[in-house]
Short mmCIF file of C-alpha atoms in Angstrom, two decimals:
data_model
loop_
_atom_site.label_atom_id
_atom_site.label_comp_id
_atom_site.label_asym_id
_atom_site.label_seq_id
_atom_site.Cartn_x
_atom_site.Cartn_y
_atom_site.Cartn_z
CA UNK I 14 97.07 168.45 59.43
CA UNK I 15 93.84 169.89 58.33
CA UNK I 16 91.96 169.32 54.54
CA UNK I 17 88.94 169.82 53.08
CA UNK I 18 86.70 167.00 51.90
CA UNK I 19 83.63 167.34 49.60
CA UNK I 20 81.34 164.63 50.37
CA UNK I 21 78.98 163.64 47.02
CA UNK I 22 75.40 164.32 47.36
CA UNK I 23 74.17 160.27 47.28
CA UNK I 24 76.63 159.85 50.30
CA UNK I 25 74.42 162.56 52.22
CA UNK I 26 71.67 161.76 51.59
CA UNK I 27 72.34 158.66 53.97
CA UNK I 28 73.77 160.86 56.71
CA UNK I 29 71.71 163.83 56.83
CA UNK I 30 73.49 166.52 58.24
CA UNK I 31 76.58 165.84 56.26
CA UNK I 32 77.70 169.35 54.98
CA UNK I 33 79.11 169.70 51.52
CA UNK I 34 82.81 169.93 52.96
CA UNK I 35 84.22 168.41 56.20
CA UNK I 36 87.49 169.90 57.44
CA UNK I 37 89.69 166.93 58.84
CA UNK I 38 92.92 166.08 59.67
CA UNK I 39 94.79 163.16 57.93
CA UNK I 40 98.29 163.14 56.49
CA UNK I 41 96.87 160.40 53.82
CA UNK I 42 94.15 159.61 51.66
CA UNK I 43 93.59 155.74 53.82
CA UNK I 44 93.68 158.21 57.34
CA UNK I 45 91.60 160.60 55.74
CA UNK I 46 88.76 157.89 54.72
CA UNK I 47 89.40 156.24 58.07
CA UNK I 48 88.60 159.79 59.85
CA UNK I 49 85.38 160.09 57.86
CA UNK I 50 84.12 156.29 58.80
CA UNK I 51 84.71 157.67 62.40
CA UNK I 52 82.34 160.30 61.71
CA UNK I 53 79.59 158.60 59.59
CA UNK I 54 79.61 155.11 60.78
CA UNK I 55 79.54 152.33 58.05
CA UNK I 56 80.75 154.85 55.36
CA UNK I 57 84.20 153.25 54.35
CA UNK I 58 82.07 150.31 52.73
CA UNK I 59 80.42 152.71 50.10
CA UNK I 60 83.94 153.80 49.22
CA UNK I 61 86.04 150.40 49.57
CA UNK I 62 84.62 147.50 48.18
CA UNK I 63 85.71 143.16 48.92
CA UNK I 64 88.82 144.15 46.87
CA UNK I 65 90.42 146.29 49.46
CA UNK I 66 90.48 149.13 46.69
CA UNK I 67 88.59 152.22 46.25
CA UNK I 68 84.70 150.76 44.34
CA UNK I 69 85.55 151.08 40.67
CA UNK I 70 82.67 153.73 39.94
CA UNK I 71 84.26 155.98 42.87
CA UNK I 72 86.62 158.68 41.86
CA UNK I 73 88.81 160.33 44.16
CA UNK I 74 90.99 163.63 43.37
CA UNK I 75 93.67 164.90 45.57
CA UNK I 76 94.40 168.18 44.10
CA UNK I 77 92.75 167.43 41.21
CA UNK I 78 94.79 164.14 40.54
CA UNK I 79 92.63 161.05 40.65
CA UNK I 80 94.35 158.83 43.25
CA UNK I 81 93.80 155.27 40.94
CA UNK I 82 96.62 156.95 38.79
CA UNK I 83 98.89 157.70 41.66
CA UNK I 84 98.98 156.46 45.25
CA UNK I 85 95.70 155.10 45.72
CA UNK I 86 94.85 154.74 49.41
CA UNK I 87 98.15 155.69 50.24
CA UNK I 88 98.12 159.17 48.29
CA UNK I 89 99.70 161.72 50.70
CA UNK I 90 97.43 164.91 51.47
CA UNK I 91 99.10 168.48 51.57
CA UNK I 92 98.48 170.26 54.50
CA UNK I 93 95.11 172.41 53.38
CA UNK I 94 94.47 170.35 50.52
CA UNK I 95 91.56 169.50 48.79
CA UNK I 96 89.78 166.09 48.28
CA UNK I 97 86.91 165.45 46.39
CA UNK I 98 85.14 162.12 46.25
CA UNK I 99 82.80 161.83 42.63
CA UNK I 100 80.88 159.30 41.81
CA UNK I 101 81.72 158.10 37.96
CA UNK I 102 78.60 159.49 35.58
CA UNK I 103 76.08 156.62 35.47
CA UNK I 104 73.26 156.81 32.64
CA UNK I 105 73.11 159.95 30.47
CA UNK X 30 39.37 147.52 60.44
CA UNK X 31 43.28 147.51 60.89
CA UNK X 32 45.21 150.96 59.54
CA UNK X 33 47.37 149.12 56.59
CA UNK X 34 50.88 150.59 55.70
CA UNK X 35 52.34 149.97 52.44
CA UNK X 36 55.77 149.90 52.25
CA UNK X 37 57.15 150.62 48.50
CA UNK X 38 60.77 150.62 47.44
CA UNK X 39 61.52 151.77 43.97
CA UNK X 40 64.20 152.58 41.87
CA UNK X 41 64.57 156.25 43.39
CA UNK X 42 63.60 155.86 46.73
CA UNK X 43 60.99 154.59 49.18
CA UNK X 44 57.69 155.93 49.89
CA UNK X 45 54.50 154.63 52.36
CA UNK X 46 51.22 154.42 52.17
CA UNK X 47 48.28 154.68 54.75
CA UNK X 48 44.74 153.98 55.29
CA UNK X 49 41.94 152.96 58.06
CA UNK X 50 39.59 152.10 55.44
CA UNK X 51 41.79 150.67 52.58
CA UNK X 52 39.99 153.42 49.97
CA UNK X 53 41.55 156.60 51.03
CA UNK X 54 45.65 156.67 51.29
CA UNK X 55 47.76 158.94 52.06
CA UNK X 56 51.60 159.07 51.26
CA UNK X 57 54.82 159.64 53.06
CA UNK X 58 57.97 160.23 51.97
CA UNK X 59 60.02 159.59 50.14
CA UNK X 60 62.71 158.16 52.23
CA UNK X 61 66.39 157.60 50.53
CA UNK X 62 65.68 159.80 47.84
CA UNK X 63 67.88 159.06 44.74
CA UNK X 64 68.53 155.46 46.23
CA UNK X 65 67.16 152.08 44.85
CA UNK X 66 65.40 150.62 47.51
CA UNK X 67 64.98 147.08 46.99
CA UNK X 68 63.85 146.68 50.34
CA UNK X 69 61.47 148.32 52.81
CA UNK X 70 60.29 146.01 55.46
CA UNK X 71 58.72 146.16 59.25
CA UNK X 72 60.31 143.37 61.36
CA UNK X 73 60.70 143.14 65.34
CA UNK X 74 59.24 146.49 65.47
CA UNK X 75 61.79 148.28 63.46
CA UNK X 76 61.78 149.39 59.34
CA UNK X 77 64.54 148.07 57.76
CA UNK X 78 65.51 149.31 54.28
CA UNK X 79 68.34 147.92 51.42
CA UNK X 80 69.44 150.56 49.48
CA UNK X 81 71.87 150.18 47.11
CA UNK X 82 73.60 152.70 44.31
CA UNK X 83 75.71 151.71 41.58
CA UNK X 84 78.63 154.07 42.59
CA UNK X 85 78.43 153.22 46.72
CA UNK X 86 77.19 149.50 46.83
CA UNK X 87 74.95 148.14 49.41
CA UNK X 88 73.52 148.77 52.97
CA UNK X 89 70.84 148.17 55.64
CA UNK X 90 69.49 150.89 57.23
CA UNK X 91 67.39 150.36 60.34
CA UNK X 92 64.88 153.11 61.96
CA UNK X 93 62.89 152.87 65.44
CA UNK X 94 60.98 156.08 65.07
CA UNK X 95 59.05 155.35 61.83
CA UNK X 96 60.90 156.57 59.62
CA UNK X 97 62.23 159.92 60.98
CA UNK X 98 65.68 158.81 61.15
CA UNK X 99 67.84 155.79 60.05
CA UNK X 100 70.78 154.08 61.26
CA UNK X 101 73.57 152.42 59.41
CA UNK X 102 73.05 148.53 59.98
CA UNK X 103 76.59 146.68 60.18
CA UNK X 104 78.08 146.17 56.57
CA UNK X 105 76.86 143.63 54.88
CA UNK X 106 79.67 142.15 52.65
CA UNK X 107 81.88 139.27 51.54
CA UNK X 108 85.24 139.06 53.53
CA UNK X 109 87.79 141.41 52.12
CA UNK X 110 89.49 139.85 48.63
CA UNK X 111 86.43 137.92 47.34
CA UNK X 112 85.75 137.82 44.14
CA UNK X 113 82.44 138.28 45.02
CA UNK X 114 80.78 141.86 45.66
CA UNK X 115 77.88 142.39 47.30
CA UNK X 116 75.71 144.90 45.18
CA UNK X 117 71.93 144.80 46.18
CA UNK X 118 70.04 143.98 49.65
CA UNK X 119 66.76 142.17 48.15
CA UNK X 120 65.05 140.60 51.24
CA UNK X 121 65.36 141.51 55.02
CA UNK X 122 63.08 138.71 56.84
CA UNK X 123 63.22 137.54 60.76
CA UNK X 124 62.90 133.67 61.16
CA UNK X 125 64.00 131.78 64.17
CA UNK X 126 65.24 134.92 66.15
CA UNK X 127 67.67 135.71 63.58
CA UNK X 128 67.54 138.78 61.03
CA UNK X 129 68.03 137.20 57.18
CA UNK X 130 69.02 139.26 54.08
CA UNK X 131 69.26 137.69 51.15
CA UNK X 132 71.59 139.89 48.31
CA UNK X 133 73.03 140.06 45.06
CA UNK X 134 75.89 138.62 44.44
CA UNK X 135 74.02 135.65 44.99
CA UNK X 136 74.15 135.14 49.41
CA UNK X 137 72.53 135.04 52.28
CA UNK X 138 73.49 136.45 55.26
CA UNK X 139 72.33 137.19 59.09
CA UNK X 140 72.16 139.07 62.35
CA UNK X 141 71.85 137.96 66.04
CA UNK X 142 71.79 141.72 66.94
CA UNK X 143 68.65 143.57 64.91
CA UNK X 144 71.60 144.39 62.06
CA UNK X 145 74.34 145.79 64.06
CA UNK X 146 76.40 142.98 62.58
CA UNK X 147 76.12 140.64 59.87
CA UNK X 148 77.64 137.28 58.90
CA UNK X 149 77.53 135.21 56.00
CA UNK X 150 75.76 132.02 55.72
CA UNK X 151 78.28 130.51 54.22
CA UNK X 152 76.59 126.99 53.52
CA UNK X 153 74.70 128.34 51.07
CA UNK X 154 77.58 129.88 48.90
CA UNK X 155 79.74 126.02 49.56
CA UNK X 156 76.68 124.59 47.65
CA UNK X 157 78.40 122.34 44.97
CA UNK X 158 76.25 123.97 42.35
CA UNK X 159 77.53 127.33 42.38
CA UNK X 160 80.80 127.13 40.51
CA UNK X 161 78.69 125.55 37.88
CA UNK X 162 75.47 126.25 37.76
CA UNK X 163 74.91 129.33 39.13
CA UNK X 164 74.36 131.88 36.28
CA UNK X 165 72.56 135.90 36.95
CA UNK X 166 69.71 136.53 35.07
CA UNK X 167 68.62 140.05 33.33
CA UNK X 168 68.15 141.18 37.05
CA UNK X 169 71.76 139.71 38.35
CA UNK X 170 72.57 136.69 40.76
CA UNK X 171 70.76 137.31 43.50
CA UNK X 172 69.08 135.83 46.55
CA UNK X 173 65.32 137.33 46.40
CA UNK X 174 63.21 135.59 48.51
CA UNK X 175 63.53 133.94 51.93
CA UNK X 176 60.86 131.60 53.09
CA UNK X 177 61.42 130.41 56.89
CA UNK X 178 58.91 127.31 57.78
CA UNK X 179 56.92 128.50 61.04
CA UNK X 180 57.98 126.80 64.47
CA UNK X 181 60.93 125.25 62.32
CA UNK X 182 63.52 128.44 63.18
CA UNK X 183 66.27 125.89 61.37
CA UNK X 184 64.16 125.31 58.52
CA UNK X 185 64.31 127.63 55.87
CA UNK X 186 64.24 128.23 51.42
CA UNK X 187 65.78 130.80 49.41
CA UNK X 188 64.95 131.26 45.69
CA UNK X 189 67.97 132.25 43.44
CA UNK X 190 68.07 133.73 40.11
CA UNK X 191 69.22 131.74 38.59
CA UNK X 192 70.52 128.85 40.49
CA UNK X 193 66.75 127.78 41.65
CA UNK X 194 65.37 127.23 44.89
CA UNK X 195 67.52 125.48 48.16
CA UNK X 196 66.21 124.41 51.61
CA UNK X 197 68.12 123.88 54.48
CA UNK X 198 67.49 122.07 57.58
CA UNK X 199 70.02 123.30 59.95
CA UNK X 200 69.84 126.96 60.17
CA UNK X 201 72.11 127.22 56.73
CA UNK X 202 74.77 125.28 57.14
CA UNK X 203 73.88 122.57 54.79
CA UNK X 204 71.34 123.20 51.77
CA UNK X 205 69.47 120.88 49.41
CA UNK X 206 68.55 121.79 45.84
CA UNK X 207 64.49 121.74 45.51
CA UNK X 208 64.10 121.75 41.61
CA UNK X 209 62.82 118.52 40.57
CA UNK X 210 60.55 118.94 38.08
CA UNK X 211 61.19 122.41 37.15
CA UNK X 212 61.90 123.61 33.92
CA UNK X 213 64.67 125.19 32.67
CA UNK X 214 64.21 125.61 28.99
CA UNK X 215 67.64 127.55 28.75
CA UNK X 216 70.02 125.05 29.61
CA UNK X 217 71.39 121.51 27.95
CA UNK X 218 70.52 119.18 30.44
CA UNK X 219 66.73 119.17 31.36
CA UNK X 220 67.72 117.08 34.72
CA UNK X 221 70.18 119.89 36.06
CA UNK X 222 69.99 119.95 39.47
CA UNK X 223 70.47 123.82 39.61
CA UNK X 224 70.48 126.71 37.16
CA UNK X 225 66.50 127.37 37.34
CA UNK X 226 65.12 130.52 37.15
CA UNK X 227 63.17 130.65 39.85
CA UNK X 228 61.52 134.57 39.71
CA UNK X 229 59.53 134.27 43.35
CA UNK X 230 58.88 131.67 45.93
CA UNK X 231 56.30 131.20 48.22
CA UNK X 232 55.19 128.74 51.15
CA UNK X 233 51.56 128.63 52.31
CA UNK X 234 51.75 129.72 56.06
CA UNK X 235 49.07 127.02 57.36
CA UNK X 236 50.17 124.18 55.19
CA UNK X 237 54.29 124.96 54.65
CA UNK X 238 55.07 121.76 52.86
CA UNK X 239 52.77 123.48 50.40
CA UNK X 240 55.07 126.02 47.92
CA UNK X 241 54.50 127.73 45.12
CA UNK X 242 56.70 129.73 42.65
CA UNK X 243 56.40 131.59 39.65
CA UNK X 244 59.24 130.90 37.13
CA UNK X 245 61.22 132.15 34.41
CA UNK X 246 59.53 129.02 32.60
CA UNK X 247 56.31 128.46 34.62
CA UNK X 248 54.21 128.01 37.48
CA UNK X 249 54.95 125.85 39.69
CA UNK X 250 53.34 123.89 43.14
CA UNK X 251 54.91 121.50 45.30
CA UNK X 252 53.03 119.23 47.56
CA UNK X 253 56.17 118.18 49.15
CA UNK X 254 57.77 120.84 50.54
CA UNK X 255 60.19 121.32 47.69
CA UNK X 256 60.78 117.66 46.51
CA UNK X 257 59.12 118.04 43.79
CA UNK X 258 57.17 120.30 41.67
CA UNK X 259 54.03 120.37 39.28
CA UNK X 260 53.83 122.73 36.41
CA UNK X 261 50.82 124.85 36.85
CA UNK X 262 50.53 127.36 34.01
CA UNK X 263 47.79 125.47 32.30
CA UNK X 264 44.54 127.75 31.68
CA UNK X 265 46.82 131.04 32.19
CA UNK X 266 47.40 133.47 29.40
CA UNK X 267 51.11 133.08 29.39
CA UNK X 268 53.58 130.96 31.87
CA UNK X 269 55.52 134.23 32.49
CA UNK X 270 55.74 136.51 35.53
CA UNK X 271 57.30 137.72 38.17
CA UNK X 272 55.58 137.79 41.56
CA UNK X 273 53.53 135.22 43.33
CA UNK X 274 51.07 135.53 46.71
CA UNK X 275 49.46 133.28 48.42
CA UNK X 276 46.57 133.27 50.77
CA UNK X 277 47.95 133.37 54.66
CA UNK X 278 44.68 131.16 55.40
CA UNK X 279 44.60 129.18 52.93
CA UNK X 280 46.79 126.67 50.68
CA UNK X 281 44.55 126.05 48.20
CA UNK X 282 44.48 129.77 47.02
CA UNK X 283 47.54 131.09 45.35
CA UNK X 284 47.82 134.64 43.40
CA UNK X 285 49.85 135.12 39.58
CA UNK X 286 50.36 138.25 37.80
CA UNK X 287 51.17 136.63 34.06
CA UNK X 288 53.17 138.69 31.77
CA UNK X 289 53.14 138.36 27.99
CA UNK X 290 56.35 136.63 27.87
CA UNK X 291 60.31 137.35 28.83
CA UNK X 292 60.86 139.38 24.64
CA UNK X 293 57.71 141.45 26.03
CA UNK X 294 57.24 142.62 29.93
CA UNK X 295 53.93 143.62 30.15
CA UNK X 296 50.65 142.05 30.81
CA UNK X 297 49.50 139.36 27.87
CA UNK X 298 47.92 141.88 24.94
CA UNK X 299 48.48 144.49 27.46
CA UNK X 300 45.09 143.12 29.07
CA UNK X 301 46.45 143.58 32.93
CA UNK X 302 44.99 140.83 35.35
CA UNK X 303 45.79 139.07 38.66
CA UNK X 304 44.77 135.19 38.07
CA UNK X 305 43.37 133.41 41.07
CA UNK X 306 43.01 129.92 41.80
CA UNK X 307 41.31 128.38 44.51
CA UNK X 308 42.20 124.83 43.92
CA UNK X 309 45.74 124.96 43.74
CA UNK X 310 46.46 125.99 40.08
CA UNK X 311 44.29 123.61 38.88
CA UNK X 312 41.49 126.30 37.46
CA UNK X 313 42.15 130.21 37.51
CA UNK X 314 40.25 133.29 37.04
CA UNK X 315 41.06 136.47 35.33
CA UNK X 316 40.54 139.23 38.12
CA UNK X 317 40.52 142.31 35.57
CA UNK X 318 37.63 144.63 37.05
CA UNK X 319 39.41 148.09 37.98
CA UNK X 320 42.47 147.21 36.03
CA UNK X 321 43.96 149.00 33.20
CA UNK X 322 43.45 146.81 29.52
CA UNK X 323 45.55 148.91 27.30
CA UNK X 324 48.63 148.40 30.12
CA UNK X 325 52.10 148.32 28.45
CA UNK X 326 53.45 147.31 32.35
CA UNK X 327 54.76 145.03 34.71
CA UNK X 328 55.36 143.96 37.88
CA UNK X 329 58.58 142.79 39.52
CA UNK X 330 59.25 139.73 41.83
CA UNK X 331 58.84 141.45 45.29
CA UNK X 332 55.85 143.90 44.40
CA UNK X 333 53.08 142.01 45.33
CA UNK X 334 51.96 141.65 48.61
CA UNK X 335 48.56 140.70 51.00
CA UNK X 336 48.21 142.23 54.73
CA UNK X 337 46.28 139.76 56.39
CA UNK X 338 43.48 140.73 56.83
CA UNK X 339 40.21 138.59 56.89
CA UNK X 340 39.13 140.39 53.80
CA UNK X 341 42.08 140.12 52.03
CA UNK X 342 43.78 142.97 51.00
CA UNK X 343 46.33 142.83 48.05
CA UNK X 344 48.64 145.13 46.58
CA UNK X 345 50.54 145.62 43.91
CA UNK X 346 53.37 147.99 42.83
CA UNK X 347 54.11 148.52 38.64
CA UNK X 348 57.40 149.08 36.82
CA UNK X 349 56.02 152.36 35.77
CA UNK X 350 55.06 153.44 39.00
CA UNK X 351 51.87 152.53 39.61
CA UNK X 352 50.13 151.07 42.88
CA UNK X 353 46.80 148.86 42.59
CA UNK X 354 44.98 148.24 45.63
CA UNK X 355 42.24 145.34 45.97
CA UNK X 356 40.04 145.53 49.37
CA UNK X 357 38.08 142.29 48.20
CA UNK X 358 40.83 139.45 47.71
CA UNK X 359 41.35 140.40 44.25
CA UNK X 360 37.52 140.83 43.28
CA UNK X 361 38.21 144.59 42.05
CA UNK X 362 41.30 146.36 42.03
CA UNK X 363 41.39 150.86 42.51
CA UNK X 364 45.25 152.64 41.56
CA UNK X 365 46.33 153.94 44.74
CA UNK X 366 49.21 156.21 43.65
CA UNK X 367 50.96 157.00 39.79
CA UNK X 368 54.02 158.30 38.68
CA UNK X 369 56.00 157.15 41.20
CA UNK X 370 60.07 155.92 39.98
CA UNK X 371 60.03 151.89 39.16
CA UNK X 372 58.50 149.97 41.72
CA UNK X 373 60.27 146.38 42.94
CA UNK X 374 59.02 146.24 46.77
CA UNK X 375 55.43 146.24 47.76
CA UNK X 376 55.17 145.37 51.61
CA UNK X 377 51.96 145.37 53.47
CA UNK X 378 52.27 145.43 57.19
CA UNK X 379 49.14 146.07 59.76
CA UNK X 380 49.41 149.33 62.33
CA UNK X 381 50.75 152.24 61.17
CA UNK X 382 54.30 151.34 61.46
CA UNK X 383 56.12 154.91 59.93
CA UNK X 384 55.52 158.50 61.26
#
């Protein structure tokens, strides 16, 4: 089942030609990160760190939830949904 | 004369630099732009570059077109539930037929494939020291500089901030701690065998059991190839700095870039000069001419750099973006470029090696 990703601007800068959004399918937040490492090799590292678990300054929001309070990796994605990866505010 | 690239990695991004001449440059990039860069090198005929962001960690990116794209090198991390995270890539270096990259957390690891995969040198991290006397300085734990000893492709030192420097014999399985002698003004026990803070490390090319490095509480030679070590700071402005070069032809010549001390980071009374000696750190001259002296700078570990040449070319990157250029071994100095981000990777490489 199909959702909508919004990939932060850092990310794409190291795979140019990464739109804002990617459509993909994944029935879970792990499948869904899994489907994006398929696309942009190497990617899953910037997102997962030694720990296993999402890198501490990475945010991720499942209709507007941030996973780290819910499900984590495991989060379940509604058909259409809408994921956004955000990268904590650093400096500022 | 040889076309010279200069390969700078800063704290926004990457950038080159090209002449024919070494007096006219022109710039390209900026490649990565928003990432550090603590690494842009040309090795085997390909740029690699370690970028790193606080948010996304670490990677290697290798390109074989100069430049005009990049691929993702294999991950370069510790094996799933370490404690330890790799955060920075601060050296990428070829010795022996094997690809090296030293990082922060404190490691060392390499590739047998041009980066496509990585594995930890694990020797290095088994070192009894660590658990004890490993400590990160104001710039982390890191690995920083990775010396291999020419025709010895086993034979190889890493500097550590701050756990000092280590050789190994045997490719990195085993390592010895090379610190005897060194200072380390910061810690109880003045015989430690670890805990220095070593701040660069280099071997003379033509003579390798001649080192030198520039530390957190000195300069230092060794005649020995890292058994010991001789404090030369005397007749320099200040025993603090960051980088150290010296001469691919000869031993006897070694380059320091003396800061005021570690409570201020910028050249002694803001007069900015690279100190020669050419008798091993026994005497040095101030090479000032062409320099700024009203310079509230510095310069990092891994922004100094020499391409080779028979006139020797040096270069040096600042940490307020600043490149200074000497065509004359050091005799005068021109700024090259300004206002570019932070500056902690000056490479010089002969041949244009990026589009």
């Amino acid at each position: 089942m199909s959702v909508r990703v919004r990939m932060p601007g850092q990310l794409r800068t190291l795979y140019p030609g990464t739109p804002q959004w990617l459509e993909l399918d994944a029935a879970t937040l792990g499948e869904l990160l899994q489907a994006l490492n398929s696309r942009m090799p190497h990617l899953l590292g910037h997102l997962i760190d030694e720990s296993g678990q999402i890198r501490p300054w990475v945010n991720i929001f499942v209709g507007g939830e941030d996973v780290r309070l819910g499900q984590g990796l495991a989060t379940p994605l509604p058909p259409g949904g809408e994921v956004l990866i955000i990268p904590s505010i650093v400096g500022g | 004369m040889a076309e010279i690239t200069l390969l700078v990695g800063t704290d926004r991004g990457a950038f080159a630099f090209h002449s024919t001449d070494r007096k006219t440059w022109t710039k390209t990039g900026p490649f990565f732009p928003g990432w550090q860069v603590d690494e842009l090198t040309h090795v085997d005929g390909s740029l690699y570059a370690g970028v790193a962001a606080w948010s996304f960690g670490a990677a290697v990116r290798r390109s074989d077109d100069g430049g005009q794209t990049w691929e993702p090198c294999g991950e370069i991390r510790y094996a799933e539930g370490s404690e330890a995270k790799v955060t920075r890539i601060w050296r990428i270096v070829s010795h022996g037929g094997r690809l090296y990259a030293g990082v922060a957390e404190a490691g060392l690891f390499a590739s047998d494939d041009h980066g496509a995969t990585w594995q930890e040198v694990s020797g290095l991290r088994a070192h009894p020291t660590r658990a004890t006397l490993w400590q990160p300085g104001a710039g982390g734990l890191m690995v920083h500089h990775i010396q291999g000893v020419p025709g010895e492709p086993q034979h190889l030192y890493v500097a550590i901030s701050a756990a000092g420097t280590f050789e190994t014999l045997d490719g990195g399985e085993t390592w010895t701690a090379r610190n005897q002698g060194v200072a380390a003004d910061f810690m109880p026990n003045p015989e430690a065998e670890a805990g220095h803070c070593v701040h660069s490390l280099k071997l003379a090319p033509t003579e390798p059991r001649t080192l030198y490095q520039q530390n957190h509480c000195g300069m230092y030679r060794s005649d020995d190839g890292g058994a010991s070590w001789v404090n030369i700071s005397s007749g320099l402005p200040s025993r603090f700095g960051f980088p150290v070069v010296v001469h691919p032809g000869d031993p006897n010549t070694v380059f320091f870039i003396p800061e005021g001390g570690d409570d201020k980071r910028w050249a002694p009374d803001a007069h900015l000069a690279v100190w020669r000696s050419r008798d091993r750190g026994q005497t040095y001259t101030a090479l000032r001419e062409g320099l700024p002296q009203d310079a509230y700078l510095g310069v990092l570990r891994n922004a100094f750099d020499h391409d080779n040449q028979e006139e020797l070319g040096l270069y040096f990157g600042t940490d307020n973006g600043r490149i200074f250029a000497s065509a004359n071994g050091g005799d005068s100095w021109t700024c090259i470029a300004q206002d570019l981000p932070r500056i902690g990777s000056v490479r010089a490489v002969v041949g244009r090696v990026t589009a």
